[in-house]
Short mmCIF file of C-alpha atoms in Angstrom, two decimals:
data_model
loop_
_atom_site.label_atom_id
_atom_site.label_comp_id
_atom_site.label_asym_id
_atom_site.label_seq_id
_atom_site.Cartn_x
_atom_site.Cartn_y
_atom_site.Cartn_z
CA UNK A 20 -11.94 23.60 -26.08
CA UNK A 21 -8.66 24.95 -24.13
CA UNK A 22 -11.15 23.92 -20.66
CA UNK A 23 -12.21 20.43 -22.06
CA UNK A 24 -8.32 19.83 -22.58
CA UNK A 25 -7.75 20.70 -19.05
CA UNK A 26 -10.20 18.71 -17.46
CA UNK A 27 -9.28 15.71 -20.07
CA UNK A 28 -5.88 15.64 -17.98
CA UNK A 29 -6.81 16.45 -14.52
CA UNK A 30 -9.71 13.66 -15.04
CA UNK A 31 -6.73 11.54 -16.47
CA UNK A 32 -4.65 12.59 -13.17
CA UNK A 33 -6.91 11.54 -10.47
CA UNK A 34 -7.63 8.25 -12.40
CA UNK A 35 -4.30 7.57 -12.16
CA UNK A 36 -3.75 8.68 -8.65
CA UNK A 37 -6.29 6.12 -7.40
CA UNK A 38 -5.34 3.21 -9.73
CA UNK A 39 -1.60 3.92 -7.89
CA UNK A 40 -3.61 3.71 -4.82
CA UNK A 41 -6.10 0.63 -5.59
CA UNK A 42 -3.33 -1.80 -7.55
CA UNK A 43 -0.72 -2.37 -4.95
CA UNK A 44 -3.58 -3.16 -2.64
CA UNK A 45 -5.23 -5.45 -4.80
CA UNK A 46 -2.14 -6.80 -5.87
CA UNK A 47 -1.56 -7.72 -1.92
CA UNK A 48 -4.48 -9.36 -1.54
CA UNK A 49 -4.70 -11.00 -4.76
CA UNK A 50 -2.66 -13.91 -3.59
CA UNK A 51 -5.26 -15.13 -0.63
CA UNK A 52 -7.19 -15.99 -3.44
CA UNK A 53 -4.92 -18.85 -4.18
CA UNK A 54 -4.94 -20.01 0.12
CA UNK A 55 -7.99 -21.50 -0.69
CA UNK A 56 -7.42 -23.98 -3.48
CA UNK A 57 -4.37 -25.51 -1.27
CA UNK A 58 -1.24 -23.77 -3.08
CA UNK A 59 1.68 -23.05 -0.59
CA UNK A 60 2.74 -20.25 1.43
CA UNK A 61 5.37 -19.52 -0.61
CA UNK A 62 3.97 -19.75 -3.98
CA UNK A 63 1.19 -16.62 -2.59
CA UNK A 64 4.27 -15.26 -1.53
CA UNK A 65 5.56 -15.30 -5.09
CA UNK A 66 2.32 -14.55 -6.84
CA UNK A 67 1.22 -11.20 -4.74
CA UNK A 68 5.39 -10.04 -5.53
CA UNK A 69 3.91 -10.64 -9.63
CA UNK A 70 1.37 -9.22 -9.14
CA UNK A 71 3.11 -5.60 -7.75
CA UNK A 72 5.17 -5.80 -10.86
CA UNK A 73 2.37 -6.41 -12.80
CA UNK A 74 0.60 -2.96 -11.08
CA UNK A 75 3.60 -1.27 -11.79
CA UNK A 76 3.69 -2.33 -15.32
CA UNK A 77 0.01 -1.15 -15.93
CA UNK A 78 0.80 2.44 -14.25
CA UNK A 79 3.91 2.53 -16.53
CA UNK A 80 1.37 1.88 -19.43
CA UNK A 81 -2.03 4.24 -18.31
CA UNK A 82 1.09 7.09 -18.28
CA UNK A 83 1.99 6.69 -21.48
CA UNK A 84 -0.98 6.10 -23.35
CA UNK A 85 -3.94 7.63 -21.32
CA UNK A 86 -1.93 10.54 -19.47
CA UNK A 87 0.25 11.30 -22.50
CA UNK A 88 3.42 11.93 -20.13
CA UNK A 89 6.38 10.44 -18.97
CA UNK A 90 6.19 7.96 -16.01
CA UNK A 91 8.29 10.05 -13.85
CA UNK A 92 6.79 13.57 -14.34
CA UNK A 93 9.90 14.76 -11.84
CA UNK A 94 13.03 14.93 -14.13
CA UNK A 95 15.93 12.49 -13.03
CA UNK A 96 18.95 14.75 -11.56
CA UNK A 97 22.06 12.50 -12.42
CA UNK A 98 24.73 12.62 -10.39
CA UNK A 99 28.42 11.57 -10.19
CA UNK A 100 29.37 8.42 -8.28
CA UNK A 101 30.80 10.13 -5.07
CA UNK A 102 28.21 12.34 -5.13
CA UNK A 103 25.43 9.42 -5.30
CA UNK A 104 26.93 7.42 -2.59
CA UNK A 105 27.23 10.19 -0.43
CA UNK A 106 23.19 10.99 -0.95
CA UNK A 107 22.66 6.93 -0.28
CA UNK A 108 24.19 7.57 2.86
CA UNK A 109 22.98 10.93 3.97
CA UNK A 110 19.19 8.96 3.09
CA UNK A 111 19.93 6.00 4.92
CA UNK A 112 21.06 7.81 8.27
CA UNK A 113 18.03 10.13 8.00
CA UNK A 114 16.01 6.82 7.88
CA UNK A 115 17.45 5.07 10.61
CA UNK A 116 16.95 8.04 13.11
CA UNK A 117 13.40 8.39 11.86
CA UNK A 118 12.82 4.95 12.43
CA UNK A 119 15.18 4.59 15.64
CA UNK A 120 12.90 7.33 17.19
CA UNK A 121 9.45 5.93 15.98
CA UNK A 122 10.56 2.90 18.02
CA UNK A 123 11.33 4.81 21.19
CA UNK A 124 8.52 6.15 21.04
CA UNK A 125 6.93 2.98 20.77
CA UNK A 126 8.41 2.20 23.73
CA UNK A 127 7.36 4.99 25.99
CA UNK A 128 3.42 4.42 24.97
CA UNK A 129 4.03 0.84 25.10
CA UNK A 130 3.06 0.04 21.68
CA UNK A 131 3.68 -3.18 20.94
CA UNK A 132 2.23 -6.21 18.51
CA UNK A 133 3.03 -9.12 17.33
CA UNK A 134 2.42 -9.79 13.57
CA UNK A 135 1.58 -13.21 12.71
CA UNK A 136 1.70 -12.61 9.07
CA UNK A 137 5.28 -11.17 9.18
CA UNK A 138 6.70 -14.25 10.87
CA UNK A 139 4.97 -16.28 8.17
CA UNK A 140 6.86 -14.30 5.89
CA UNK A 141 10.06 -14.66 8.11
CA UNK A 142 9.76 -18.49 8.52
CA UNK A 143 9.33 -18.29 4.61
CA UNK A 144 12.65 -16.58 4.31
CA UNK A 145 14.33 -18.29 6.37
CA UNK A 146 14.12 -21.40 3.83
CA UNK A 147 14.75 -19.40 0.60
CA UNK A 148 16.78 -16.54 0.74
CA UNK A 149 16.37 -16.05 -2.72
CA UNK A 150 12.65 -15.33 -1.94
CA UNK A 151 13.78 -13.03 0.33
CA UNK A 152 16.20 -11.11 -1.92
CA UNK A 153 13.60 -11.21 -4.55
CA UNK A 154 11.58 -9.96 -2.04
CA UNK A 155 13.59 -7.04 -1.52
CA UNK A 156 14.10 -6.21 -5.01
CA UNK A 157 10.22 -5.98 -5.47
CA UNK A 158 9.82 -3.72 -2.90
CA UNK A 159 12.89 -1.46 -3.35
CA UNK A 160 12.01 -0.99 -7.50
CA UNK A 161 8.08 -1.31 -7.11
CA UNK A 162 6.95 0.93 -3.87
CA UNK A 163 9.51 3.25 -4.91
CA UNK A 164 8.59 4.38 -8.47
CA UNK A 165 4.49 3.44 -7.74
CA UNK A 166 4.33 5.55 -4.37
CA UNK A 167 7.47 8.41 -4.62
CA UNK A 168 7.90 7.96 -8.43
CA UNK A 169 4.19 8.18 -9.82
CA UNK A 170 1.91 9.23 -7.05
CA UNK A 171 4.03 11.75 -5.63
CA UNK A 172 4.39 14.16 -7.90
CA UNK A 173 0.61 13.76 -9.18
CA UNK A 174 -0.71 14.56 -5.85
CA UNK A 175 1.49 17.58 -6.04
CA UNK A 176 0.55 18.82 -9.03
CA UNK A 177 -2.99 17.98 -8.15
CA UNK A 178 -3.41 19.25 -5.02
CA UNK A 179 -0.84 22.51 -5.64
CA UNK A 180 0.65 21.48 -2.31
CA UNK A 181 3.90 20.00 -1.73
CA UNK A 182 3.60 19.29 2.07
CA UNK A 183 0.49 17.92 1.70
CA UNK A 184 1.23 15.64 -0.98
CA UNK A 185 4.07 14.42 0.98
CA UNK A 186 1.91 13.34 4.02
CA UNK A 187 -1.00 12.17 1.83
CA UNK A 188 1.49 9.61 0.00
CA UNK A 189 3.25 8.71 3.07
CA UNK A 190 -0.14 7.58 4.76
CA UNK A 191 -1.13 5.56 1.95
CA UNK A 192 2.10 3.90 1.14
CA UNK A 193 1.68 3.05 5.23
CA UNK A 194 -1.49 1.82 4.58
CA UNK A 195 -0.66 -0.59 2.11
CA UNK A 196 0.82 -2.50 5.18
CA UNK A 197 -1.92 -2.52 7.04
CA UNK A 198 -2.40 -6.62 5.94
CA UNK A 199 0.70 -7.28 8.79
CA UNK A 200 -2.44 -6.58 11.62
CA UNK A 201 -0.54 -3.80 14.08
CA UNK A 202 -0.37 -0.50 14.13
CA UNK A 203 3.58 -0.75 14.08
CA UNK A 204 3.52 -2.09 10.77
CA UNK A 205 1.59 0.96 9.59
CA UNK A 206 3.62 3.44 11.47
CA UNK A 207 6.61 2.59 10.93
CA UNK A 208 6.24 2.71 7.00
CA UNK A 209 4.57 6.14 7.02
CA UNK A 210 7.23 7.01 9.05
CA UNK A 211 9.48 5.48 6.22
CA UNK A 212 7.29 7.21 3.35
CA UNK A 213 7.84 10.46 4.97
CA UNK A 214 11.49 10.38 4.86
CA UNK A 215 11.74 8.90 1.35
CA UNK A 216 9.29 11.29 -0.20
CA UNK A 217 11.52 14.61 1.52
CA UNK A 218 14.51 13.15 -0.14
CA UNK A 219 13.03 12.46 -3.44
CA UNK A 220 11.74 16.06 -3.47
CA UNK A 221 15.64 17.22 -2.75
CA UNK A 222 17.02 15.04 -5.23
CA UNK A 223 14.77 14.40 -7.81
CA UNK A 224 16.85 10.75 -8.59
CA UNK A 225 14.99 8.01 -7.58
CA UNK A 226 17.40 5.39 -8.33
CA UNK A 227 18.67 7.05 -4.81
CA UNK A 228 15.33 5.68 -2.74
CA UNK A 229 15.27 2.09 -5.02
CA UNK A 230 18.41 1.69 -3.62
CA UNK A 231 18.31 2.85 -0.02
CA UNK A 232 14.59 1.38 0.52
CA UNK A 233 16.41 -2.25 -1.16
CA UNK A 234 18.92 -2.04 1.46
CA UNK A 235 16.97 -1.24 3.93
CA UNK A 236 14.83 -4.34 3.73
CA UNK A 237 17.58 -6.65 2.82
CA UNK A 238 19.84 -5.94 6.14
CA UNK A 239 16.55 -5.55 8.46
CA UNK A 240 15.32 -8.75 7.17
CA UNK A 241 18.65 -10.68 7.31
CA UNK A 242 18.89 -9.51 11.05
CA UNK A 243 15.79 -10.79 11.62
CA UNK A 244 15.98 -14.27 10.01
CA UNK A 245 19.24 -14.77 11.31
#
């Protein structure tokens, strides 16, 4: 019986590992569904952003009532203000090296590429800044508590490996990009992943990534629609 309960939850685990894997994507790509009854760039714009809350929301739900356990399976570490900001910062700078060294790297194996799909997504931005902010907030709240949040900690706990549960996340949550068409849009994220999964492992508070990954986004992408 004790067995049948074990396998109950570890069947319940890797179902839940893949539908963290298999929403986003399909939550990405649900929106070119809509490019070819003649609605707007904007509106898929807004519909695939739904759509990742509405993965989200069904994670938040197969946790509860098919897992039987909290949504975040790492307990929150709360912290005081100073100390908070501080950790912001400290996960901020290790991101911007990470990423300022991808890029030079970049550079020396001349890796370059255009995506088309991000400047759609630029152009579209630079009309509604609200869709960008929006934009921002999605993906700072969503990607955070789907990819570092849920799948994180399952892979750990599945694969009784905390290195390799770090990379295996990472390269996903870089794979979700992989609609922008170049390899710097998948690089760079799983680059990105990396250093947000470390520092969720260290502090166990992800309202620490939600914010740095939202700030991230908004300053990169006012820089570049500027």
């Amino acid at each position: 019986m004790l067995n049948n309960t074990n396998s109950s939850k570890k069947s319940a685990l890797i179902i839940g590992i893949l539908l963290s894997v298999l929403l986003p994507f399909l939550a990405i790509f649900f929106s070119l569904l809509f490019k070819k009854i003649g609605i707007s760039n904007e509106i898929q714009f807004y519909i695939s952003r739904f759509a990742i809350w509405f993965s989200l929301l069904l994670l938040f739900f197969y946790s509860l009532k098919i897992e039987k356990q909290p949504f975040l399976l790492w307990k929150e570490t709360e912290y005081s203000f100073s100390f908070f900001a501080k950790a912001l910062f400290i996960t901020f700078l290790k991101l911007f090296i990470a990423v300022f060294i991808t890029g030079v790297l970049f550079i020396l194996f001349k890796i370059t590429g255009e995506s088309a799909v991000l400047n759609k997504a630029l152009a579209l931005f630079k009309k509604s800044y609200f869709l960008l902010f929006f934009t921002c907030v999605t993906a700072g709240i969503t990607e955070e508590l789907i990819f570092r949040g849920y799948l994180l900690p399952r892979l750990e706990l599945l694969l009784k490996n905390k290195k390799l549960a770090v990379i295996i996340s990472s390269i996903i949550f870089g794979f979700l990009h992989i609609g922008y068409g170049t390899l710097i849009n998948v690089v760079g994220p799983i680059v990105i992943g990396l250093v947000f999964a470390v520092q969720y492992d260290k502090y166990r508070n992800i309202k620490i990534l939600i914010m740095c990954h939202f700030l991230w986004d908004l300053l990169l992408l006012i820089a570049k629609t500027r």
